[in-house]
Short mmCIF file of C-alpha atoms and ligand atoms in Angstrom, two decimals:
data_model
loop_
_atom_site.label_atom_id
_atom_site.label_comp_id
_atom_site.label_asym_id
_atom_site.label_seq_id
_atom_site.Cartn_x
_atom_site.Cartn_y
_atom_site.Cartn_z
CA MET A 1 0.00 0.00 0.00
CA LYS A 2 1.23 3.49 -0.83
CA GLY A 3 0.07 6.92 0.23
CA PRO A 4 -1.28 9.41 -2.32
CA VAL A 5 1.23 11.56 -4.17
CA GLU A 6 1.34 15.14 -2.88
CA PRO A 7 0.17 17.75 -5.44
CA PHE A 8 2.74 20.31 -4.20
CA LYS A 9 6.43 20.60 -3.42
CA ILE A 10 7.99 21.77 -0.18
CA LYS A 11 9.62 25.22 -0.19
CA MET A 12 10.22 25.79 3.51
CA VAL A 13 10.60 23.40 6.43
CA GLU A 14 10.31 23.68 10.20
CA HIS A 15 12.53 21.66 12.50
CA VAL A 16 10.74 19.36 14.94
CA GLY A 17 12.53 17.70 17.82
CA MET A 18 11.93 14.20 19.17
CA PRO A 19 11.70 14.17 22.97
CA ASP A 20 13.23 11.02 24.47
CA GLU A 21 11.17 8.56 26.50
CA LYS A 22 12.08 10.14 29.85
CA ARG A 23 10.95 13.57 28.62
CA ARG A 24 7.73 12.18 27.11
CA ILE A 25 6.74 10.49 30.37
CA ALA A 26 7.45 13.70 32.32
CA ALA A 27 5.78 15.99 29.77
CA ILE A 28 2.45 14.16 29.71
CA ARG A 29 2.41 13.88 33.51
CA GLU A 30 3.11 17.63 33.81
CA ALA A 31 0.25 18.19 31.32
CA GLY A 32 -2.18 16.32 33.60
CA TYR A 33 -2.51 13.62 30.89
CA ASN A 34 -4.34 16.16 28.75
CA THR A 35 -2.77 16.60 25.31
CA PHE A 36 -4.19 20.16 25.13
CA LEU A 37 -1.83 21.09 27.97
CA LEU A 38 1.35 19.78 26.30
CA LYS A 39 3.85 22.31 25.02
CA SER A 40 4.14 22.14 21.27
CA GLU A 41 7.92 21.87 21.56
CA ASP A 42 7.41 18.51 23.29
CA VAL A 43 5.44 17.19 20.31
CA PHE A 44 6.96 15.38 17.31
CA ILE A 45 3.89 14.93 15.09
CA ASP A 46 0.98 17.16 16.02
CA LEU A 47 -2.36 15.54 15.18
CA LEU A 48 -4.28 17.41 17.87
CA THR A 49 -6.39 19.24 15.33
CA ASP A 50 -6.76 20.25 11.70
CA SER A 51 -7.78 23.72 12.88
CA GLY A 52 -5.46 26.58 12.05
CA THR A 53 -2.64 24.12 11.42
CA SER A 54 -2.57 24.08 7.61
CA ALA A 55 0.44 24.99 5.49
CA MET A 56 -0.45 27.97 3.33
CA SER A 57 0.56 28.11 -0.31
CA ASP A 58 2.97 30.63 -1.87
CA TYR A 59 -0.12 32.23 -3.42
CA GLN A 60 -1.67 32.71 0.01
CA TRP A 61 1.58 33.97 1.57
CA SER A 62 2.10 36.47 -1.22
CA GLY A 63 -1.43 37.71 -0.60
CA MET A 64 -0.53 38.36 3.03
CA LEU A 65 1.81 41.12 1.82
CA LEU A 66 -1.15 42.79 0.16
CA GLY A 67 -2.99 43.21 3.46
CA ASP A 68 -4.88 46.48 3.48
CA GLU A 69 -4.87 47.36 7.17
CA ALA A 70 -7.36 50.20 6.95
CA TYR A 71 -9.76 50.18 9.87
CA ALA A 72 -12.76 50.40 7.56
CA GLY A 73 -13.44 49.09 4.08
CA ALA A 74 -10.19 47.17 3.49
CA LYS A 75 -9.95 45.82 -0.04
CA ASN A 76 -9.25 42.33 1.32
CA PHE A 77 -12.73 42.33 2.85
CA TYR A 78 -14.27 42.87 -0.58
CA HIS A 79 -12.08 40.13 -2.02
CA LEU A 80 -13.24 37.77 0.73
CA GLU A 81 -16.85 38.77 0.13
CA LYS A 82 -16.42 37.97 -3.58
CA SER A 83 -14.84 34.57 -2.80
CA VAL A 84 -17.71 33.67 -0.47
CA GLN A 85 -20.24 34.73 -3.11
CA ASP A 86 -18.47 32.78 -5.87
CA VAL A 87 -17.60 29.59 -3.97
CA LEU A 88 -20.52 29.31 -1.55
CA GLY A 89 -23.15 31.41 -3.29
CA TYR A 90 -24.25 33.48 -0.28
CA LYS A 91 -25.03 37.15 -0.70
CA TYR A 92 -23.96 38.60 2.66
CA LEU A 93 -20.78 38.13 4.68
CA VAL A 94 -19.97 38.99 8.29
CA PRO A 95 -16.30 38.31 9.12
CA THR A 96 -15.27 37.06 12.59
CA HIS A 97 -11.98 36.17 14.26
CA GLN A 98 -12.74 32.42 13.99
CA GLY A 99 -15.65 29.99 13.90
CA ARG A 100 -16.89 30.38 17.46
CA GLY A 101 -17.11 34.15 16.95
CA ALA A 102 -19.58 33.45 14.15
CA GLU A 103 -21.42 30.89 16.29
CA HIS A 104 -21.76 33.45 19.04
CA LEU A 105 -23.29 36.08 16.73
CA MET A 106 -25.54 33.70 14.79
CA TYR A 107 -26.80 31.57 17.67
CA SER A 108 -27.30 34.39 20.21
CA HIS A 109 -29.42 36.13 17.56
CA LEU A 110 -31.53 33.08 16.68
CA VAL A 111 -31.95 31.22 20.00
CA LYS A 112 -34.51 32.31 22.62
CA PRO A 113 -34.51 30.83 26.16
CA GLY A 114 -36.21 27.42 26.28
CA GLN A 115 -35.80 26.69 22.58
CA ILE A 116 -34.13 23.64 21.09
CA VAL A 117 -31.79 23.41 18.12
CA PRO A 118 -31.92 20.06 16.30
CA ARG A 119 -28.51 19.40 14.78
CA ASN A 120 -27.15 16.25 13.14
CA MET A 121 -24.52 15.98 15.89
CA TYR A 122 -23.21 18.48 18.40
CA PHE A 123 -19.85 20.13 18.25
CA THR A 124 -18.40 21.42 21.53
CA THR A 125 -18.35 25.18 20.87
CA SER A 126 -21.59 25.05 18.86
CA LYS A 127 -23.42 23.35 21.71
CA LEU A 128 -22.16 25.90 24.20
CA HIS A 129 -23.17 28.87 22.02
CA VAL A 130 -26.69 27.44 21.82
CA GLU A 131 -26.76 26.91 25.60
CA LEU A 132 -25.48 30.37 26.57
CA PRO A 133 -28.61 32.18 25.28
CA GLY A 134 -30.77 29.52 27.04
CA GLY A 135 -31.22 26.92 24.30
CA LYS A 136 -30.50 23.22 24.03
CA MET A 137 -28.86 21.38 21.14
CA VAL A 138 -30.50 18.01 20.40
CA ASP A 139 -29.07 15.08 18.47
CA THR A 140 -30.81 14.53 15.13
CA ILE A 141 -28.32 12.36 13.28
CA ILE A 142 -29.15 8.97 11.76
CA ASP A 143 -28.56 5.98 14.11
CA GLU A 144 -25.81 4.62 11.85
CA ALA A 145 -23.59 7.52 12.99
CA HIS A 146 -23.47 6.21 16.55
CA ASP A 147 -22.10 2.87 15.40
CA PRO A 148 -18.36 3.04 14.58
CA GLU A 149 -18.55 -0.20 12.56
CA ASN A 150 -21.39 0.85 10.26
CA GLU A 151 -20.06 1.58 6.76
CA TYR A 152 -22.97 3.77 5.59
CA PRO A 153 -21.45 6.36 3.20
CA PHE A 154 -23.27 9.43 4.61
CA LYS A 155 -23.06 9.10 8.37
CA GLY A 156 -23.60 12.85 8.78
CA ASN A 157 -27.19 12.69 7.52
CA VAL A 158 -30.14 14.15 9.41
CA ASP A 159 -32.78 11.63 10.52
CA PHE A 160 -36.11 13.11 9.42
CA LYS A 161 -38.09 10.91 11.82
CA LYS A 162 -36.13 12.35 14.75
CA LEU A 163 -36.67 15.87 13.43
CA GLN A 164 -40.41 15.25 13.03
CA ALA A 165 -40.58 13.94 16.60
CA TYR A 166 -39.00 17.17 17.91
CA ILE A 167 -41.50 19.19 15.89
CA ASP A 168 -44.41 17.11 17.21
CA ASN A 169 -43.26 16.99 20.83
CA PHE A 170 -41.95 20.52 21.31
CA GLY A 171 -44.00 22.50 18.79
CA LEU A 172 -42.63 24.78 16.11
CA ASP A 173 -42.29 27.77 18.46
CA LYS A 174 -39.77 25.88 20.51
CA ILE A 175 -37.48 25.17 17.57
CA ALA A 176 -35.01 28.00 17.00
CA PHE A 177 -33.71 26.64 13.69
CA VAL A 178 -32.31 23.42 12.24
CA ASN A 179 -28.54 23.13 12.28
CA VAL A 180 -26.55 20.85 9.97
CA GLU A 181 -22.82 20.34 10.22
CA MET A 182 -20.97 19.42 7.04
CA ASN A 183 -18.61 16.47 7.30
CA CYS A 184 -19.73 15.98 10.83
CA ASN A 185 -16.73 16.25 13.16
CA MET A 186 -17.88 14.31 16.23
CA SER A 187 -19.23 11.36 14.27
CA GLY A 188 -15.82 10.93 12.68
CA GLY A 189 -15.64 13.46 9.82
CA GLN A 190 -18.69 11.96 8.10
CA PRO A 191 -20.46 13.64 5.17
CA VAL A 192 -24.06 14.68 4.62
CA SER A 193 -25.53 13.73 1.25
CA MET A 194 -27.02 16.22 -1.20
CA GLN A 195 -30.24 14.26 -1.22
CA ASN A 196 -30.49 14.60 2.56
CA LEU A 197 -30.00 18.37 2.34
CA ARG A 198 -32.52 18.68 -0.48
CA GLU A 199 -35.19 16.76 1.43
CA LEU A 200 -34.46 18.66 4.63
CA ARG A 201 -35.08 21.91 2.77
CA LYS A 202 -38.49 20.65 1.66
CA ILE A 203 -39.47 19.71 5.21
CA CYS A 204 -38.24 22.99 6.65
CA ASN A 205 -40.02 24.98 3.96
CA GLU A 206 -43.24 23.27 4.92
CA TYR A 207 -42.78 24.26 8.58
CA GLN A 208 -41.09 27.59 7.83
CA LEU A 209 -38.00 26.60 9.80
CA LYS A 210 -34.65 28.19 9.06
CA ILE A 211 -31.70 25.97 8.22
CA ILE A 212 -28.26 27.11 9.31
CA PHE A 213 -25.19 25.14 8.27
CA ASP A 214 -21.96 24.71 10.11
CA ALA A 215 -20.09 24.79 6.82
CA THR A 216 -16.65 24.51 8.41
CA ARG A 217 -15.68 21.37 6.49
CA SER A 218 -18.01 21.82 3.53
CA SER A 219 -15.33 21.42 0.83
CA GLU A 220 -14.37 18.01 2.21
CA ASN A 221 -18.08 17.15 2.36
CA ALA A 222 -18.42 18.20 -1.28
CA TYR A 223 -15.56 15.87 -2.22
CA PHE A 224 -17.39 12.93 -0.62
CA ILE A 225 -20.59 13.84 -2.48
CA ARG A 226 -18.65 13.75 -5.74
CA GLU A 227 -17.05 10.43 -4.77
CA ARG A 228 -20.16 8.69 -3.44
CA GLU A 229 -23.40 10.24 -4.68
CA LYS A 230 -24.89 9.29 -8.00
CA GLY A 231 -25.02 12.13 -10.49
CA TYR A 232 -22.11 14.12 -9.05
CA GLU A 233 -19.19 12.00 -10.37
CA SER A 234 -17.84 14.77 -12.55
CA THR A 235 -19.49 17.88 -11.09
CA PRO A 236 -16.98 20.65 -10.23
CA ILE A 237 -16.54 20.96 -6.44
CA ILE A 238 -17.65 24.59 -6.49
CA ASP A 239 -20.91 23.66 -8.19
CA ILE A 240 -21.50 21.01 -5.53
CA LEU A 241 -20.76 23.55 -2.79
CA ARG A 242 -23.13 26.10 -4.25
CA GLU A 243 -25.92 23.56 -4.49
CA MET A 244 -25.33 22.43 -0.89
CA MET A 245 -25.44 25.99 0.44
CA SER A 246 -28.54 26.79 -1.63
CA TYR A 247 -30.51 24.55 0.76
CA SER A 248 -29.65 26.74 3.77
CA ASP A 249 -30.52 30.23 5.00
CA GLY A 250 -27.01 30.89 6.16
CA CYS A 251 -23.93 29.34 7.68
CA ILE A 252 -21.22 29.79 10.21
CA TYR A 253 -17.75 28.90 9.02
CA SER A 254 -14.44 28.34 10.81
CA ALA A 255 -11.96 29.22 8.06
CA LYS A 256 -9.21 27.47 10.03
CA LYS A 257 -10.02 24.15 8.38
CA ASP A 258 -10.99 23.91 4.69
CA CYS A 259 -9.75 27.45 3.88
CA LEU A 260 -6.16 26.43 4.63
CA VAL A 261 -5.37 29.34 6.95
CA ASN A 262 -4.11 29.74 10.49
CA ILE A 263 -6.87 32.06 11.72
CA GLY A 264 -10.21 33.41 10.55
CA GLY A 265 -13.90 32.77 10.25
CA PHE A 266 -17.18 34.26 9.12
CA LEU A 267 -20.88 33.87 8.86
CA ALA A 268 -22.68 34.18 5.55
CA THR A 269 -26.34 34.36 4.71
CA ASN A 270 -29.01 35.26 2.20
CA ASP A 271 -31.37 36.38 4.97
CA ASN A 272 -31.72 40.14 5.46
CA ASP A 273 -32.74 39.92 9.11
CA ILE A 274 -29.87 37.65 10.09
CA PHE A 275 -27.46 39.86 8.20
CA GLU A 276 -28.64 43.08 9.76
CA ALA A 277 -28.66 41.75 13.31
CA THR A 278 -25.30 40.00 13.15
CA ARG A 279 -23.62 42.83 11.26
CA ASN A 280 -24.69 45.07 14.10
CA MET A 281 -23.47 42.72 16.85
CA VAL A 282 -20.13 42.03 15.20
CA VAL A 283 -19.01 45.56 16.07
CA VAL A 284 -19.71 44.84 19.75
CA TYR A 285 -17.81 41.57 20.04
CA GLU A 286 -15.37 41.14 17.15
CA GLY A 287 -14.51 44.37 15.34
CA LEU A 288 -15.87 46.52 12.54
CA HIS A 289 -18.08 44.69 10.03
CA THR A 290 -15.35 44.87 7.38
CA TYR A 291 -12.75 42.99 9.43
CA GLY A 292 -14.49 41.27 12.36
CA GLY A 293 -11.30 40.54 14.29
CA MET A 294 -9.11 39.58 11.34
CA ALA A 295 -6.22 41.63 9.98
CA GLY A 296 -6.54 42.62 6.32
CA ARG A 297 -3.79 40.11 5.49
CA ASP A 298 -5.72 37.33 7.25
CA MET A 299 -8.79 38.08 5.16
CA GLU A 300 -6.69 37.92 2.01
CA ALA A 301 -5.36 34.49 3.00
CA VAL A 302 -8.93 33.26 3.64
CA ALA A 303 -10.18 34.75 0.34
CA ARG A 304 -7.50 32.82 -1.57
CA GLY A 305 -7.68 29.70 0.62
CA LEU A 306 -11.42 29.26 0.18
CA ARG A 307 -10.88 28.79 -3.57
CA GLU A 308 -7.70 26.74 -3.21
CA GLY A 309 -9.30 24.39 -0.68
CA ALA A 310 -12.11 23.67 -3.12
CA GLN A 311 -9.82 22.36 -5.87
CA TYR A 312 -10.54 18.76 -6.76
CA GLU A 313 -6.90 17.59 -7.10
CA TYR A 314 -6.01 19.01 -3.72
CA LEU A 315 -9.08 17.48 -2.03
CA LYS A 316 -8.40 14.11 -3.60
CA TYR A 317 -4.89 14.06 -2.11
CA ARG A 318 -6.17 15.35 1.22
CA ILE A 319 -8.92 12.79 1.71
CA ASN A 320 -6.70 9.96 0.50
CA GLN A 321 -3.88 10.83 2.88
CA VAL A 322 -6.31 10.53 5.80
CA ARG A 323 -7.55 7.26 4.30
CA TYR A 324 -3.97 6.00 3.97
CA LEU A 325 -3.40 6.35 7.72
CA GLY A 326 -6.78 4.79 8.45
CA ASP A 327 -6.11 1.81 6.19
CA LEU A 328 -2.73 1.16 7.81
CA LEU A 329 -4.50 0.88 11.18
CA LYS A 330 -7.50 -1.05 9.90
CA ASP A 331 -5.28 -3.65 8.26
CA GLU A 332 -3.72 -4.46 11.65
CA GLY A 333 -7.11 -4.80 13.33
CA VAL A 334 -7.07 -1.48 15.21
CA PRO A 335 -10.73 -0.52 15.82
CA ILE A 336 -11.42 2.74 13.99
CA VAL A 337 -14.56 4.55 12.90
CA LYS A 338 -15.69 3.44 9.46
CA PRO A 339 -15.86 4.69 6.79
CA ILE A 340 -12.62 6.64 7.30
CA GLY A 341 -13.56 10.31 7.66
CA GLY A 342 -12.48 13.52 6.01
CA HIS A 343 -10.19 15.25 8.49
CA GLY A 344 -8.88 12.50 10.67
CA VAL A 345 -8.86 8.90 11.75
CA PHE A 346 -10.94 8.20 14.84
CA ILE A 347 -9.92 5.28 17.06
CA ASN A 348 -12.71 3.53 18.97
CA ALA A 349 -11.29 3.64 22.50
CA LEU A 350 -14.05 1.48 23.96
CA LYS A 351 -12.95 -1.39 21.74
CA PHE A 352 -9.25 -0.62 22.05
CA LEU A 353 -9.32 -0.56 25.88
CA PRO A 354 -12.33 -2.72 26.83
CA HIS A 355 -10.88 -3.38 30.29
CA LEU A 356 -11.42 0.28 31.33
CA GLU A 357 -14.61 1.66 32.92
CA ARG A 358 -16.17 4.74 31.27
CA GLU A 359 -15.18 6.76 34.40
CA GLN A 360 -11.58 5.80 33.68
CA TRP A 361 -11.81 7.86 30.49
CA PRO A 362 -10.64 5.34 27.86
CA ALA A 363 -10.16 7.89 25.05
CA GLN A 364 -8.28 10.33 27.27
CA THR A 365 -6.14 7.41 28.45
CA LEU A 366 -5.36 6.22 24.94
CA SER A 367 -4.54 9.70 23.71
CA ALA A 368 -2.03 10.15 26.57
CA ALA A 369 -0.57 6.68 25.93
CA ILE A 370 0.03 7.45 22.25
CA TYR A 371 1.92 10.58 23.21
CA GLU A 372 4.00 8.70 25.77
CA ASP A 373 4.90 6.08 23.15
CA SER A 374 5.83 8.28 20.20
CA ALA A 375 5.35 12.03 20.90
CA VAL A 376 2.39 11.98 18.50
CA ARG A 377 -0.30 14.30 19.84
CA SER A 378 -3.95 13.31 19.34
CA MET A 379 -7.21 14.46 20.95
CA GLU A 380 -9.90 12.89 23.11
CA ARG A 381 -13.36 13.02 21.48
CA GLY A 382 -15.63 11.24 23.91
CA ALA A 383 -17.11 11.72 27.37
CA VAL A 384 -14.62 14.37 28.49
CA SER A 385 -15.51 16.46 25.42
CA LYS A 386 -19.24 15.82 25.82
CA GLY A 387 -19.29 17.20 29.38
CA ARG A 388 -22.11 17.03 31.89
CA ASP A 389 -25.86 17.17 31.51
CA LYS A 390 -26.88 20.79 32.09
CA GLU A 391 -29.89 19.83 34.20
CA THR A 392 -28.68 16.84 36.25
CA GLY A 393 -24.97 17.68 36.43
CA GLU A 394 -24.12 14.05 35.65
CA ASN A 395 -21.41 13.00 33.21
CA ILE A 396 -22.79 12.06 29.80
CA PHE A 397 -21.25 8.95 28.27
CA PRO A 398 -21.83 9.09 24.51
CA ALA A 399 -21.77 5.95 22.39
CA LEU A 400 -18.70 7.30 20.63
CA GLU A 401 -15.63 7.35 22.86
CA LEU A 402 -12.94 8.24 20.34
CA VAL A 403 -9.36 9.35 19.93
CA ARG A 404 -8.96 11.65 16.95
CA LEU A 405 -5.78 11.57 14.89
CA THR A 406 -6.49 14.79 13.04
CA ILE A 407 -4.45 15.47 9.94
CA PRO A 408 -3.33 19.07 9.32
CA ARG A 409 -3.63 20.00 5.65
CA ARG A 410 -0.47 19.87 3.48
CA VAL A 411 1.77 19.65 6.58
CA TYR A 412 2.82 16.04 7.05
CA THR A 413 4.12 13.51 4.56
CA ASN A 414 2.99 9.95 4.10
CA SER A 415 5.96 8.71 6.12
CA HIS A 416 4.65 10.73 9.08
CA MET A 417 1.43 8.74 8.64
CA GLU A 418 3.44 5.51 8.74
CA TYR A 419 5.30 6.55 11.90
CA THR A 420 1.97 7.35 13.57
CA ALA A 421 0.41 4.06 12.53
CA GLU A 422 3.39 2.10 13.88
CA SER A 423 2.99 3.71 17.30
CA VAL A 424 -0.76 3.01 17.52
CA ILE A 425 -0.25 -0.59 16.36
CA ARG A 426 2.53 -1.09 18.93
CA LEU A 427 0.16 0.05 21.69
CA PHE A 428 -2.65 -2.09 20.34
CA GLU A 429 -0.45 -5.16 20.71
CA LYS A 430 0.09 -4.44 24.42
CA ARG A 431 -3.27 -2.81 25.13
CA GLU A 432 -4.04 -4.81 28.32
CA THR A 433 -1.09 -3.12 30.04
CA ILE A 434 -2.58 0.39 29.66
CA ARG A 435 -4.04 1.79 32.90
CA GLY A 436 -6.90 4.29 33.11
CA LEU A 437 -7.06 7.86 34.44
CA LYS A 438 -8.83 9.74 37.20
CA MET A 439 -10.06 13.31 36.61
CA VAL A 440 -8.62 15.58 39.29
CA TYR A 441 -9.50 19.04 37.94
CA GLU A 442 -12.53 20.09 35.91
CA PRO A 443 -13.23 23.63 34.66
CA GLU A 444 -16.82 24.81 34.16
CA TYR A 445 -16.87 25.40 30.40
CA LEU A 446 -15.47 23.16 27.62
CA ARG A 447 -13.70 21.05 30.23
CA PHE A 448 -11.67 18.99 27.75
CA PHE A 449 -9.40 21.96 27.03
CA GLN A 450 -8.13 22.34 30.59
CA ALA A 451 -9.13 19.28 32.67
CA ARG A 452 -6.32 17.45 34.49
CA PHE A 453 -5.94 13.74 35.20
CA GLU A 454 -3.78 11.32 37.17
CA LYS A 455 -2.84 7.77 36.31
CA LEU A 456 -4.70 5.10 38.31
N1 LIG B 1 -17.64 24.07 14.12
C1 LIG B 1 -16.93 22.94 13.89
C2 LIG B 1 -17.58 21.81 13.18
C3 LIG B 1 -15.62 22.83 14.35
O1 LIG B 1 -14.94 21.70 14.13
C4 LIG B 1 -15.04 23.93 15.04
C5 LIG B 1 -13.69 23.85 15.55
C6 LIG B 1 -15.81 25.08 15.23
C7 LIG B 1 -17.10 25.12 14.76
C8 LIG B 1 -15.26 26.27 15.96
O2 LIG B 1 -14.38 26.97 15.17
O3 LIG B 1 -12.21 26.76 16.39
O4 LIG B 1 -12.53 28.44 14.56
O5 LIG B 1 -13.64 28.75 16.75
N2 LIG B 1 -13.06 22.77 15.64
C9 LIG B 1 -11.69 22.59 16.08
C10 LIG B 1 -11.39 21.11 16.16
C11 LIG B 1 -11.31 23.34 17.30
O6 LIG B 1 -10.29 20.78 16.62
O7 LIG B 1 -12.19 20.29 15.74
P1 LIG B 1 -13.12 27.76 15.75
#
């Protein structure tokens, strides 16, 4: 088996050190067995996240020098607006410093206390920004998504029966809007099909419900549609994207993923009310409505990256590099989420470490163990990330207890994938020797970022 050939060449490199075993053991203990608390200089291969970690192209870097740093009306804003109109098809743009800035503006405008937001599957910051104005995000994804072994090709799809049940049980007034995440992160980077979006639009039209996308990984979703959905085999990615977005009233977008930049985000919409309200609030929380917390140069990089990240040849390499790592693990029997997702390989920690109780945090444990073995940094995506039930205060133990090996875009070579796979396979062979963790510190919000653990 071979990895996909990279459609670029390397013009600049960054040295990375390899901490020895003694340092790795000390570093992860000092970090409270939480990979978020490791220093980057202690990491050899950083698969914590695909967010803000991309390598920009020479075209993007050269655009950075053309940053117009005027407080108001920078020309890079108008370039970004044009890119969003061309690639995604939305009329209005409100820039923000990153995705959660856009979530804050969009969701605080749309959610009233006591309302619910049906969404295929939660994402951490999205859920919180629905809860802060008094709402509740409810799971509306198809059952297949909760089963790591199920090979269904569109495990990001919305389950219309679940949506109908929310409508029937809560009433339309209690539904703020319907939220759909592209290439659903927490279910393993799994796409939503065009057919699902099209049908959802019909249902929501009937009930006059707004649809807001989390379009953060929409280009990768579009690639999967082209690969897997009949009728799209040779459709240009941008045409697929524009059709997808046409089924929504607006979106929030963290540019730190598919736009191949280190910082940035926005919301975009065709809805006058949403635009007016959020364009007004952006000046309170982010910055003027023509920069929203980004420098002019950042907006230029996003404007160029949005187009670059939607190129078919690039996406083909990208998705196949993730698949290469996944296949290396799958072939050795390591339990991973199937099908292999768009932005990372997700290890099923419940199957990897079946001897651990849920309160021993299997995914957190495995993530720390991988670091200790090889200085590869991954991320827990399970019960620590899910947090506690807002009403009862109890821990929630989701069906998916995963470790995410998230692949930054255009940063690592296929041999880095091989090194990573060897480490995970080595641990898999001695998995019974891995001991669980005890949580010893828990912050109130988004606990996974700062929680601390001790080895049992
Ligand atoms: N929505 C999704 C689907 C995301 O994956 C993220 C971030 C956000 C919104 C928030 O965007 O970070 O720019 O404020 N995901 C990162 C991750 C942090 O590692 O998955 P942000």
